[in-house]
PDB file of C-alpha atoms in Angstrom:
ATOM      1  CA  MET A   3      -0.256   0.133  -0.135  1.00  0.00           C
ATOM      2  CA  ILE A   4       0.738   3.312  -0.347  1.00  0.00           C
ATOM      3  CA  GLN A   5       1.423   5.117   3.307  1.00  0.00           C
ATOM      4  CA  ARG A   6      -0.466   8.196   3.972  1.00  0.00           C
ATOM      5  CA  HIS A   7       2.856   9.733   4.610  1.00  0.00           C
ATOM      6  CA  THR A   8       3.482   9.788   0.950  1.00  0.00           C
ATOM      7  CA  PHE A   9       0.668  11.551   0.029  1.00  0.00           C
ATOM      8  CA  ASP A  10       1.178  14.232   2.884  1.00  0.00           C
ATOM      9  CA  PHE A  11       4.729  14.795   1.446  1.00  0.00           C
ATOM     10  CA  LEU A  12       3.047  15.419  -2.223  1.00  0.00           C
ATOM     11  CA  LYS A  13       0.624  17.706  -1.399  1.00  0.00           C
ATOM     12  CA  GLU A  14       2.995  19.938   0.511  1.00  0.00           C
ATOM     13  CA  LEU A  15       5.549  19.892  -2.234  1.00  0.00           C
ATOM     14  CA  VAL A  16       2.878  21.391  -4.066  1.00  0.00           C
ATOM     15  CA  GLU A  17       2.596  24.203  -2.111  1.00  0.00           C
ATOM     16  CA  ASN A  18       6.139  24.650  -1.425  1.00  0.00           C
ATOM     17  CA  ASN A  19       7.912  23.447  -4.854  1.00  0.00           C
ATOM     18  CA  ASN A  20      11.423  25.016  -4.289  1.00  0.00           C
ATOM     19  CA  ARG A  21      14.771  23.896  -3.287  1.00  0.00           C
ATOM     20  CA  GLU A  22      14.926  25.155   0.102  1.00  0.00           C
ATOM     21  CA  TRP A  23      11.865  23.252   1.451  1.00  0.00           C
ATOM     22  CA  PHE A  24      12.836  20.061  -0.371  1.00  0.00           C
ATOM     23  CA  GLN A  25      16.119  20.746   1.594  1.00  0.00           C
ATOM     24  CA  ALA A  26      14.632  20.526   4.788  1.00  0.00           C
ATOM     25  CA  ASN A  27      12.285  17.912   3.839  1.00  0.00           C
ATOM     26  CA  LYS A  28      14.633  15.353   2.169  1.00  0.00           C
ATOM     27  CA  GLN A  29      13.702  12.980   4.861  1.00  0.00           C
ATOM     28  CA  ARG A  30      10.397  13.323   4.408  1.00  0.00           C
ATOM     29  CA  TYR A  31      10.922  12.781   0.417  1.00  0.00           C
ATOM     30  CA  GLU A  32      13.295   9.425   1.206  1.00  0.00           C
ATOM     31  CA  ALA A  33      10.497   7.677   3.350  1.00  0.00           C
ATOM     32  CA  ALA A  34       8.511   8.811   0.484  1.00  0.00           C
ATOM     33  CA  ARG A  35      10.156   7.364  -2.120  1.00  0.00           C
ATOM     34  CA  ASP A  36      11.350   4.305   0.241  1.00  0.00           C
ATOM     35  CA  ASN A  37       7.393   3.617   0.599  1.00  0.00           C
ATOM     36  CA  VAL A  38       6.806   3.589  -3.465  1.00  0.00           C
ATOM     37  CA  ILE A  39       9.888   1.473  -3.967  1.00  0.00           C
ATOM     38  CA  GLU A  40       8.536  -1.318  -1.770  1.00  0.00           C
ATOM     39  CA  PHE A  41       5.140  -0.950  -3.309  1.00  0.00           C
ATOM     40  CA  THR A  42       6.973  -1.485  -6.857  1.00  0.00           C
ATOM     41  CA  GLY A  43       9.077  -4.223  -5.897  1.00  0.00           C
ATOM     42  CA  GLU A  44       5.368  -6.334  -5.153  1.00  0.00           C
ATOM     43  CA  TRP A  45       3.631  -4.998  -7.702  1.00  0.00           C
ATOM     44  CA  LEU A  46       6.738  -6.748  -9.989  1.00  0.00           C
ATOM     45  CA  LYS A  47       6.332  -9.753  -8.512  1.00  0.00           C
ATOM     46  CA  ARG A  48       2.772  -9.919  -9.574  1.00  0.00           C
ATOM     47  CA  LEU A  49       3.219  -8.475 -12.574  1.00  0.00           C
ATOM     48  CA  HIS A  50       5.121 -11.006 -13.829  1.00  0.00           C
ATOM     49  CA  LYS A  51       2.532 -13.607 -12.823  1.00  0.00           C
ATOM     50  CA  ILE A  52      -0.008 -11.845 -15.126  1.00  0.00           C
ATOM     51  CA  ASP A  53       2.705 -11.117 -17.658  1.00  0.00           C
ATOM     52  CA  PRO A  54       5.726 -13.174 -18.201  1.00  0.00           C
ATOM     53  CA  SER A  55       7.251 -10.711 -20.268  1.00  0.00           C
ATOM     54  CA  ILE A  56       7.690  -8.491 -17.119  1.00  0.00           C
ATOM     55  CA  ASP A  57      11.222  -9.000 -15.514  1.00  0.00           C
ATOM     56  CA  ASP A  58      10.740  -9.884 -11.703  1.00  0.00           C
ATOM     57  CA  THR A  59      14.299  -9.454 -11.165  1.00  0.00           C
ATOM     58  CA  LEU A  60      14.403  -5.920 -12.126  1.00  0.00           C
ATOM     59  CA  ASP A  61      15.503  -3.177  -9.381  1.00  0.00           C
ATOM     60  CA  PRO A  62      12.373  -1.887  -8.383  1.00  0.00           C
ATOM     61  CA  LYS A  63      14.694   1.175  -7.990  1.00  0.00           C
ATOM     62  CA  LYS A  64      15.337   1.514 -11.656  1.00  0.00           C
ATOM     63  CA  CYS A  65      11.469   1.776 -12.507  1.00  0.00           C
ATOM     64  CA  VAL A  66      10.724   4.748 -10.248  1.00  0.00           C
ATOM     65  CA  MET A  67      10.981   7.936 -12.292  1.00  0.00           C
ATOM     66  CA  ARG A  68      13.300  10.824 -10.962  1.00  0.00           C
ATOM     67  CA  ILE A  69      11.443  13.744  -9.005  1.00  0.00           C
ATOM     68  CA  TYR A  70      13.779  15.926 -10.311  1.00  0.00           C
ATOM     69  CA  ARG A  71      12.255  18.230 -13.694  1.00  0.00           C
ATOM     70  CA  ASP A  72      14.590  18.767 -16.329  1.00  0.00           C
ATOM     71  CA  ILE A  73      14.201  22.529 -16.530  1.00  0.00           C
ATOM     72  CA  ARG A  74      16.582  23.543 -19.258  1.00  0.00           C
ATOM     73  CA  PHE A  75      14.319  24.747 -21.918  1.00  0.00           C
ATOM     74  CA  ARG A  76      10.997  24.824 -20.311  1.00  0.00           C
ATOM     75  CA  ILE A  77       8.976  27.941 -19.352  1.00  0.00           C
ATOM     76  CA  ASP A  78       7.983  26.240 -15.684  1.00  0.00           C
ATOM     77  CA  LYS A  79      11.010  26.261 -13.743  1.00  0.00           C
ATOM     78  CA  THR A  80       9.465  24.551 -10.996  1.00  0.00           C
ATOM     79  CA  PRO A  81      12.504  21.878  -9.617  1.00  0.00           C
ATOM     80  CA  TYR A  82      10.335  18.926  -8.897  1.00  0.00           C
ATOM     81  CA  LYS A  83       7.270  16.961 -10.110  1.00  0.00           C
ATOM     82  CA  ASN A  84       4.712  16.722  -7.881  1.00  0.00           C
ATOM     83  CA  ASN A  85       3.997  12.963  -8.307  1.00  0.00           C
ATOM     84  CA  PHE A  86       6.042   9.843  -8.015  1.00  0.00           C
ATOM     85  CA  GLY A  87       5.736   7.777 -11.721  1.00  0.00           C
ATOM     86  CA  ILE A  88       6.449   4.200 -11.855  1.00  0.00           C
ATOM     87  CA  SER A  89       7.493   2.729 -15.117  1.00  0.00           C
ATOM     88  CA  ILE A  90       7.376  -0.819 -15.538  1.00  0.00           C
ATOM     89  CA  PRO A  91       8.407  -1.907 -19.290  1.00  0.00           C
ATOM     90  CA  THR A  92       7.745  -5.408 -21.187  1.00  0.00           C
ATOM     91  CA  LYS A  93      10.518  -6.947 -22.806  1.00  0.00           C
ATOM     92  CA  GLY A  94      13.404  -5.794 -20.346  1.00  0.00           C
ATOM     93  CA  LEU A  95      14.150  -2.627 -19.381  1.00  0.00           C
ATOM     94  CA  LYS A  96      14.197   0.239 -21.772  1.00  0.00           C
ATOM     95  CA  ALA A  97      13.564  -1.835 -24.420  1.00  0.00           C
ATOM     96  CA  GLY A  98      10.792   0.671 -26.368  1.00  0.00           C
ATOM     97  CA  ARG A  99       7.832  -1.769 -25.895  1.00  0.00           C
ATOM     98  CA  ALA A 100       4.365  -1.599 -23.920  1.00  0.00           C
ATOM     99  CA  GLU A 101       4.595  -0.703 -20.508  1.00  0.00           C
ATOM    100  CA  TYR A 102       2.548  -0.792 -17.494  1.00  0.00           C
ATOM    101  CA  TYR A 103       2.446   2.939 -15.435  1.00  0.00           C
ATOM    102  CA  LEU A 104       1.390   4.048 -12.146  1.00  0.00           C
ATOM    103  CA  GLN A 105       1.263   7.609 -11.613  1.00  0.00           C
ATOM    104  CA  ILE A 106       0.833   8.694  -7.774  1.00  0.00           C
ATOM    105  CA  SER A 107      -0.194  12.147  -6.932  1.00  0.00           C
ATOM    106  CA  PRO A 108      -2.786  13.681  -4.825  1.00  0.00           C
ATOM    107  CA  GLY A 109      -5.905  13.919  -6.700  1.00  0.00           C
ATOM    108  CA  ASN A 110      -4.625  12.807 -10.074  1.00  0.00           C
ATOM    109  CA  SER A 111      -3.144   9.002  -9.517  1.00  0.00           C
ATOM    110  CA  PHE A 112      -3.857   6.884 -12.426  1.00  0.00           C
ATOM    111  CA  ILE A 113      -2.691   3.374 -13.970  1.00  0.00           C
ATOM    112  CA  ALA A 114      -2.231   2.857 -17.724  1.00  0.00           C
ATOM    113  CA  GLY A 115      -0.672   0.699 -20.213  1.00  0.00           C
ATOM    114  CA  GLY A 116       0.181  -0.230 -23.868  1.00  0.00           C
ATOM    115  CA  TYR A 117       2.166   2.411 -26.006  1.00  0.00           C
ATOM    116  CA  TRP A 118       2.094   6.237 -25.629  1.00  0.00           C
ATOM    117  CA  MET A 119       3.714   8.079 -28.464  1.00  0.00           C
ATOM    118  CA  PRO A 120       5.512   5.437 -30.381  1.00  0.00           C
ATOM    119  CA  GLU A 121       8.632   6.648 -32.211  1.00  0.00           C
ATOM    120  CA  LYS A 122       8.220   6.463 -36.178  1.00  0.00           C
ATOM    121  CA  ASP A 123       9.558   2.987 -36.738  1.00  0.00           C
ATOM    122  CA  HIS A 124       7.537   1.053 -34.295  1.00  0.00           C
ATOM    123  CA  LEU A 125       4.097   3.141 -34.703  1.00  0.00           C
ATOM    124  CA  LYS A 126       4.194   2.332 -38.608  1.00  0.00           C
ATOM    125  CA  ALA A 127       4.742  -1.564 -37.486  1.00  0.00           C
ATOM    126  CA  ILE A 128       1.673  -1.274 -35.039  1.00  0.00           C
ATOM    127  CA  ARG A 129      -0.399   0.692 -37.868  1.00  0.00           C
ATOM    128  CA  GLN A 130       0.200  -2.126 -40.219  1.00  0.00           C
ATOM    129  CA  GLU A 131      -0.289  -4.697 -37.734  1.00  0.00           C
ATOM    130  CA  ILE A 132      -3.917  -2.949 -37.361  1.00  0.00           C
ATOM    131  CA  ASP A 133      -4.358  -3.174 -40.996  1.00  0.00           C
ATOM    132  CA  TYR A 134      -3.728  -6.706 -40.932  1.00  0.00           C
ATOM    133  CA  ASN A 135      -5.283  -7.776 -37.525  1.00  0.00           C
ATOM    134  CA  ALA A 136      -7.790  -5.519 -36.758  1.00  0.00           C
ATOM    135  CA  GLY A 137     -10.021  -8.019 -35.294  1.00  0.00           C
ATOM    136  CA  GLU A 138      -8.208  -8.778 -32.604  1.00  0.00           C
ATOM    137  CA  LEU A 139      -7.374  -5.418 -31.171  1.00  0.00           C
ATOM    138  CA  LYS A 140     -10.959  -4.511 -31.547  1.00  0.00           C
ATOM    139  CA  ARG A 141     -11.715  -7.603 -29.628  1.00  0.00           C
ATOM    140  CA  ILE A 142      -9.825  -6.403 -26.814  1.00  0.00           C
ATOM    141  CA  ILE A 143     -10.846  -2.480 -26.780  1.00  0.00           C
ATOM    142  CA  ASP A 144     -14.588  -3.177 -27.482  1.00  0.00           C
ATOM    143  CA  ASP A 145     -14.752  -5.570 -24.758  1.00  0.00           C
ATOM    144  CA  ALA A 146     -17.877  -4.591 -22.133  1.00  0.00           C
ATOM    145  CA  GLY A 147     -15.149  -4.494 -18.975  1.00  0.00           C
ATOM    146  CA  PHE A 148     -12.443  -3.129 -21.009  1.00  0.00           C
ATOM    147  CA  ILE A 149     -14.476  -0.166 -21.893  1.00  0.00           C
ATOM    148  CA  GLU A 150     -15.916   0.054 -18.287  1.00  0.00           C
ATOM    149  CA  LEU A 151     -12.289   0.363 -17.138  1.00  0.00           C
ATOM    150  CA  PHE A 152     -10.575   2.619 -19.625  1.00  0.00           C
ATOM    151  CA  GLY A 153     -13.407   4.315 -22.008  1.00  0.00           C
ATOM    152  CA  GLU A 154     -13.258   4.571 -25.387  1.00  0.00           C
ATOM    153  CA  PHE A 155      -9.854   3.458 -26.884  1.00  0.00           C
ATOM    154  CA  ARG A 156     -10.576   5.436 -30.082  1.00  0.00           C
ATOM    155  CA  LYS A 157     -10.947   8.666 -28.215  1.00  0.00           C
ATOM    156  CA  GLN A 158      -7.522   9.342 -27.862  1.00  0.00           C
ATOM    157  CA  ASP A 159      -4.939  11.826 -29.792  1.00  0.00           C
ATOM    158  CA  GLN A 160      -5.392  11.309 -33.377  1.00  0.00           C
ATOM    159  CA  LEU A 161      -3.678  12.740 -36.761  1.00  0.00           C
ATOM    160  CA  LYS A 162      -5.959  15.367 -38.332  1.00  0.00           C
ATOM    161  CA  SER A 163      -5.288  13.808 -41.739  1.00  0.00           C
ATOM    162  CA  VAL A 164      -5.384  10.331 -42.708  1.00  0.00           C
ATOM    163  CA  PRO A 165      -1.722   8.506 -42.945  1.00  0.00           C
ATOM    164  CA  ARG A 166      -0.259   8.682 -46.124  1.00  0.00           C
ATOM    165  CA  GLU A 167       0.231   4.593 -46.368  1.00  0.00           C
ATOM    166  CA  TYR A 168      -3.710   3.956 -45.880  1.00  0.00           C
ATOM    167  CA  SER A 169      -7.425   5.161 -47.280  1.00  0.00           C
ATOM    168  CA  ALA A 170      -9.886   7.268 -45.724  1.00  0.00           C
ATOM    169  CA  GLU A 171     -12.143   4.442 -46.686  1.00  0.00           C
ATOM    170  CA  ASN A 172     -10.496   2.091 -44.583  1.00  0.00           C
ATOM    171  CA  GLU A 173     -12.635   0.484 -42.297  1.00  0.00           C
ATOM    172  CA  ASN A 174     -10.210   0.577 -39.191  1.00  0.00           C
ATOM    173  CA  ILE A 175      -9.291   4.546 -39.882  1.00  0.00           C
ATOM    174  CA  GLU A 176     -10.157   5.583 -36.793  1.00  0.00           C
ATOM    175  CA  LEU A 177      -7.711   3.352 -35.341  1.00  0.00           C
ATOM    176  CA  LEU A 178      -5.089   3.991 -37.860  1.00  0.00           C
ATOM    177  CA  LYS A 179      -4.521   7.853 -36.831  1.00  0.00           C
ATOM    178  CA  LEU A 180      -3.817   7.264 -33.529  1.00  0.00           C
ATOM    179  CA  LYS A 181      -0.984   8.764 -31.783  1.00  0.00           C
ATOM    180  CA  SER A 182      -0.482   6.475 -29.131  1.00  0.00           C
ATOM    181  CA  PHE A 183      -2.108   3.259 -27.766  1.00  0.00           C
ATOM    182  CA  VAL A 184      -3.051   3.353 -24.284  1.00  0.00           C
ATOM    183  CA  ALA A 185      -5.639   2.349 -21.588  1.00  0.00           C
ATOM    184  CA  PHE A 186      -5.932   4.789 -18.686  1.00  0.00           C
ATOM    185  CA  HIS A 187      -7.688   4.224 -15.716  1.00  0.00           C
ATOM    186  CA  GLN A 188      -7.801   7.362 -12.972  1.00  0.00           C
ATOM    187  CA  LEU A 189      -7.643   6.204  -9.395  1.00  0.00           C
ATOM    188  CA  LYS A 190      -8.813   7.972  -6.192  1.00  0.00           C
ATOM    189  CA  ASP A 191      -5.957   8.355  -3.555  1.00  0.00           C
ATOM    190  CA  GLU A 192      -8.031   6.118  -0.837  1.00  0.00           C
ATOM    191  CA  GLU A 193      -7.345   3.382  -3.515  1.00  0.00           C
ATOM    192  CA  LEU A 194      -3.844   3.446  -3.036  1.00  0.00           C
ATOM    193  CA  LEU A 195      -4.282   3.558   0.671  1.00  0.00           C
ATOM    194  CA  LEU A 196      -5.801   0.414   0.854  1.00  0.00           C
ATOM    195  CA  LYS A 197      -3.631  -2.954   2.201  1.00  0.00           C
ATOM    196  CA  ASP A 198      -4.675  -4.402  -0.939  1.00  0.00           C
ATOM    197  CA  ALA A 199      -3.804  -1.505  -3.198  1.00  0.00           C
ATOM    198  CA  VAL A 200      -1.126  -3.459  -5.013  1.00  0.00           C
ATOM    199  CA  VAL A 201      -3.553  -6.604  -5.656  1.00  0.00           C
ATOM    200  CA  ASN A 202      -6.326  -3.882  -7.351  1.00  0.00           C
ATOM    201  CA  VAL A 203      -3.553  -2.186  -9.473  1.00  0.00           C
ATOM    202  CA  THR A 204      -2.276  -5.442 -10.679  1.00  0.00           C
ATOM    203  CA  THR A 205      -5.970  -6.579 -11.437  1.00  0.00           C
ATOM    204  CA  ILE A 206      -6.085  -3.563 -13.441  1.00  0.00           C
ATOM    205  CA  CYS A 207      -3.154  -4.613 -15.468  1.00  0.00           C
ATOM    206  CA  SER A 208      -4.367  -7.921 -16.027  1.00  0.00           C
ATOM    207  CA  LYS A 209      -7.049  -5.877 -18.084  1.00  0.00           C
ATOM    208  CA  ILE A 210      -4.403  -4.060 -20.159  1.00  0.00           C
ATOM    209  CA  TYR A 211      -2.304  -7.455 -20.717  1.00  0.00           C
ATOM    210  CA  PRO A 212      -4.285  -8.112 -23.862  1.00  0.00           C
ATOM    211  CA  LEU A 213      -3.747  -4.817 -25.278  1.00  0.00           C
ATOM    212  CA  ASN A 214       0.371  -4.644 -24.288  1.00  0.00           C
ATOM    213  CA  VAL A 215       0.732  -8.649 -26.090  1.00  0.00           C
ATOM    214  CA  PHE A 216      -1.103  -7.147 -29.043  1.00  0.00           C
ATOM    215  CA  LEU A 217       1.596  -4.233 -29.586  1.00  0.00           C
ATOM    216  CA  ASN A 218       4.407  -6.038 -28.798  1.00  0.00           C
ATOM    217  CA  ASN A 219       3.623  -8.923 -31.193  1.00  0.00           C
ATOM    218  CA  ALA A 220       3.433  -5.984 -33.726  1.00  0.00           C
ATOM    219  CA  LEU A 221       7.070  -5.242 -33.090  1.00  0.00           C
ATOM    220  CA  ALA A 222       7.991  -8.330 -33.033  1.00  0.00           C
TER     221      ALA A 222
END
């Protein structure tokens, strides 16, 4: 479970996003990060049971994203993120494949999976797989349980124009125009504070698993 003190730290960080406050509260940050790492370690083990492509020997510390923002080229110069992000890749660390992602943020926690903004070659391969095998993807994303958890998959960010390799008359053009292929489910803070939070998060991931298999098969 995510501890209350982790959310308390993040809430106060929103109000005090500066180096002076952060340094004065460094021990609180480290305690919160340790809590997130412990959660990640348990999540990795459970994810591996539903998705064998997850390497359960990964160091959970490497899955927890840095809280420090890169502000070199940004207008917003606040130095810290107001969340903890956990990225668990399939097919090995940083392999450029589908993943599972958990954001822990007061009032804006969520679980997601799939492939966000694939690089050019991967996007081409995924579109080709959709063109050849759209029925399999539609069986996943049009399932009533999937829609209940993640909403309408086709309503993600799309190209305004038709990809040049395809015709506007293609029956799957709404899927072929997608820029990302992500299943997203908002979480209430209280859900992550429950003792069985990691079980519940993993259960949601089990519904994302078929989507990740489809996407990774496209890239095989």
